[in-house]
Coordinates of C-alpha atoms in Angstrom, one line a residue:
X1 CA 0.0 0.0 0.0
X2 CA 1.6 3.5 -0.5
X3 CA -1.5 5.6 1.1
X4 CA -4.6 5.3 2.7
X5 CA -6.6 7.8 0.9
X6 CA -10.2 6.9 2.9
X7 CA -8.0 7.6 6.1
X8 CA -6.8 11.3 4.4
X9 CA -10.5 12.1 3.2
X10 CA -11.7 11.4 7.0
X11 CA -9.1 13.7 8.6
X12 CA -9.9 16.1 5.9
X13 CA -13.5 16.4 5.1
X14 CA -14.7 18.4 2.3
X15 CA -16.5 21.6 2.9
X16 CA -20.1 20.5 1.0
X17 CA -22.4 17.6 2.5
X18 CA -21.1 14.2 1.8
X19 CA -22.5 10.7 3.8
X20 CA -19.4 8.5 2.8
X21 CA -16.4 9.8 5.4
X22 CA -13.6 8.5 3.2
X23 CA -15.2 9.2 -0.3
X24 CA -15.7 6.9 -2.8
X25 CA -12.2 7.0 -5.0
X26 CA -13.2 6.0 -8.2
X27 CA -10.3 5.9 -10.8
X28 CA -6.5 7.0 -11.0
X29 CA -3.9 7.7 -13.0
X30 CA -0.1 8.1 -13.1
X31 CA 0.9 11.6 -12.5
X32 CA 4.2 13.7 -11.9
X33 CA 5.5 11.8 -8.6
X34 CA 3.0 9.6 -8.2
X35 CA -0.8 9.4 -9.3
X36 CA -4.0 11.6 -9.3
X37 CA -6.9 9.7 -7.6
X38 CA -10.8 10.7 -8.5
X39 CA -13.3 11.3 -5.5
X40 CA -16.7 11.1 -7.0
X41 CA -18.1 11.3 -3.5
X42 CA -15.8 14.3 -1.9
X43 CA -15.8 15.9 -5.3
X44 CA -11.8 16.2 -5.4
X45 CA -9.0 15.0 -7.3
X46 CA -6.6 14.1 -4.6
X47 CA -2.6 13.6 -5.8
X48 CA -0.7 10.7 -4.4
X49 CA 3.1 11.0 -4.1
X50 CA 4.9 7.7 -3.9
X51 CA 6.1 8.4 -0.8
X52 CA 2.8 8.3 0.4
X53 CA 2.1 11.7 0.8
X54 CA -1.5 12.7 0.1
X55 CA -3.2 15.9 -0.9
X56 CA -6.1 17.9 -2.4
X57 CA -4.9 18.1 -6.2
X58 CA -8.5 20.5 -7.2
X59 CA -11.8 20.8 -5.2
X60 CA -14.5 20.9 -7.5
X61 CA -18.2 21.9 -7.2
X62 CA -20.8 18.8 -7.4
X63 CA -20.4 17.7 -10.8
X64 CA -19.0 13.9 -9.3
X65 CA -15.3 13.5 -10.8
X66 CA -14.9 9.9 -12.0
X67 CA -12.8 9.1 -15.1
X68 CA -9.4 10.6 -15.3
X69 CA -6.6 11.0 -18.6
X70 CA -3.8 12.2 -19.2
X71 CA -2.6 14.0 -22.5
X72 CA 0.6 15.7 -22.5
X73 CA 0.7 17.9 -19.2
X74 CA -3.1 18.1 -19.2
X75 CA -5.1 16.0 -17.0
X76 CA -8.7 15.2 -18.5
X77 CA -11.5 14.4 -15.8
X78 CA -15.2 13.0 -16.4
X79 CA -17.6 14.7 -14.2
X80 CA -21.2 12.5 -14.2
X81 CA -22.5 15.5 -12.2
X82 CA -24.9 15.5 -9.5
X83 CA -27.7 13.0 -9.4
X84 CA -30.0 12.1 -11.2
X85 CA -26.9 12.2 -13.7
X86 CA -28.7 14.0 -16.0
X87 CA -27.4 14.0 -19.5
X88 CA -26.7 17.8 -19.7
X89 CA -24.4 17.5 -16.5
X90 CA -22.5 15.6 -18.2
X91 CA -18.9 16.8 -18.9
X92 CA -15.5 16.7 -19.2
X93 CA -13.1 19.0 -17.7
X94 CA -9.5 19.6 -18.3
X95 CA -6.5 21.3 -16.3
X96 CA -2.9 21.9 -16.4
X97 CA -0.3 21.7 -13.7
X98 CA -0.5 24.8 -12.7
X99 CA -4.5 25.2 -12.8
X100 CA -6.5 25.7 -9.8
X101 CA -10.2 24.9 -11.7
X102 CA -11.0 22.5 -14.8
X103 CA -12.2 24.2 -17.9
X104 CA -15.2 22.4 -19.4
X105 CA -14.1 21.1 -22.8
X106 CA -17.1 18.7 -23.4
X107 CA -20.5 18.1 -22.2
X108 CA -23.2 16.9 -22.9
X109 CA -23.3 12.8 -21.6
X110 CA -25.3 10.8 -19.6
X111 CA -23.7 9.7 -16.6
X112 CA -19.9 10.3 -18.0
X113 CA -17.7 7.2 -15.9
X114 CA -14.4 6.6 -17.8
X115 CA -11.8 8.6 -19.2
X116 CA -9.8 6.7 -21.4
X117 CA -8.7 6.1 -24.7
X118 CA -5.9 4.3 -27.0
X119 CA -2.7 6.1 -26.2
X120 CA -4.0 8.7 -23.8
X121 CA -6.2 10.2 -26.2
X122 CA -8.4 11.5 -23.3
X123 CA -11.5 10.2 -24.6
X124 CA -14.7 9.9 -22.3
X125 CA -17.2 7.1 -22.1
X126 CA -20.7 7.5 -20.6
X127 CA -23.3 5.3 -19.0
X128 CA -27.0 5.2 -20.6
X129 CA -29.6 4.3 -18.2
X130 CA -29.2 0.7 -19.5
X131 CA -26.0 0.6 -17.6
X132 CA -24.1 -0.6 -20.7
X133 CA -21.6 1.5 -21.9
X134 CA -22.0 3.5 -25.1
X135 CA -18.9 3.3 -26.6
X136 CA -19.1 -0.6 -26.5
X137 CA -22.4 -0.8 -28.6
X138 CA -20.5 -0.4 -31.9
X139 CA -16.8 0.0 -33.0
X140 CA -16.0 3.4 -33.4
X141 CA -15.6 5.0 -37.0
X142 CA -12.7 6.6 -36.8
X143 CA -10.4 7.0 -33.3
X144 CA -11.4 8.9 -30.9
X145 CA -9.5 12.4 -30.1
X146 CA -8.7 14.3 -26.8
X147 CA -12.1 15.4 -25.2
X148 CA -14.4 13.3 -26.7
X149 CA -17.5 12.6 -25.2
X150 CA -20.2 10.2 -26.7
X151 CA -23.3 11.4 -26.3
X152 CA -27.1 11.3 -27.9
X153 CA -26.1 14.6 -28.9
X154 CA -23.9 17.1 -30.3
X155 CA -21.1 18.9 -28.0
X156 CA -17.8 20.5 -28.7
X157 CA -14.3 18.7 -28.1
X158 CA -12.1 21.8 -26.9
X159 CA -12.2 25.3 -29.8
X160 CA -12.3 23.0 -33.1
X161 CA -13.6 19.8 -32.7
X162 CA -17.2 18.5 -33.1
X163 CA -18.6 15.5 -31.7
X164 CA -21.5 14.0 -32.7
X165 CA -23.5 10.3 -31.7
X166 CA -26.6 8.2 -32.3
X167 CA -28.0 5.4 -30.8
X168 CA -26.5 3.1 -33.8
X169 CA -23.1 4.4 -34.2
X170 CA -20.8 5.2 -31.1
X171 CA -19.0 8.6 -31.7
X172 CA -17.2 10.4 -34.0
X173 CA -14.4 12.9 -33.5
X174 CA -13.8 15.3 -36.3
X175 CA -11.5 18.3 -36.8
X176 CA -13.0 21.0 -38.1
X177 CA -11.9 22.7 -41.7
X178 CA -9.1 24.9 -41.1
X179 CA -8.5 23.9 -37.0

């Protein structure tokens, strides 16, 4: 074990209502010195040094952090947001290392659980009310880019990319003309 990260989120409770005293630590990912480690419960991202050393990485609002990516020095986080889930509270947020808040850079899917994606490409997967993943229904057309989020909608991946679903195909990630 290099932390107990229940035992950090009891002696350090957040400030909004939660029920669960150590959180409910839903993914991680390799970061810096050690690893960033999703609270969905607490609404943090807590970073993990190897030496065991265990902080607050953000505090976010209640959007429910889950999934987590990494592309380059930006860390990618998908945020089911507060229950019901609904599908417009769906998002993905990105930060740097320096950042003190995620910038929304996709939104728009129901019950967003895993960032992930071939080669850190930062892509999110949601939930329908099925339970079944999305992205597992069909292959995807063409590979998935940084920020993409499939949806039963349309949303925007960062300034130029568009990302569009149905319930027959699984996503598509497309560069706009000129971008």
């Amino acid at each position: 074990m290099v932390a107990d990260i229940g035992a950090f989120a009891t002696a350090n409770p957040p400030a909004s209502d939660f029920l669960v005293p150590t959180g409910v630590q839903f993914a991680f990912e390799p970061y810096r010195d050690g690893f960033l480690v999703s609270d969905g419960h607490h609404n943090r991202l807590h970073q993990v040094r190897h030496d065991g050393a265990v902080s607050v990485r953000l505090a976010l609002p209640n959007v429910v952090p889950t999934g987590l990516a990494l592309k380059g020095s930006t860390v990618f986080v998908a945020e089911s947001g507060p229950l019901p889930h609904l599908p417009q509270d769906g998002k993905v947020g990105a930060f740097g290392p320096r950042a003190s808040s995620a910038t929304t850079v996709a939104a728009g899917g129901p019950l967003m659980v895993e960032s992930s994606g071939p080669a850190g490409t930062g892509c999110t997967r949601s939930r329908r009310a099925t339970g079944r993943s999305a992205a597992r229904r069909a292959p995807p057309r063409r590979p998935a880019r940084a920020g993409c989020t499939p949806s039963a909608t349309t949303a925007r991946c960062g300034s130029s990319r568009t990302v569009s679903t149905s319930r027959r195909r699984s996503r598509s990630c497309t560069a706009r003309p000129g971008s």
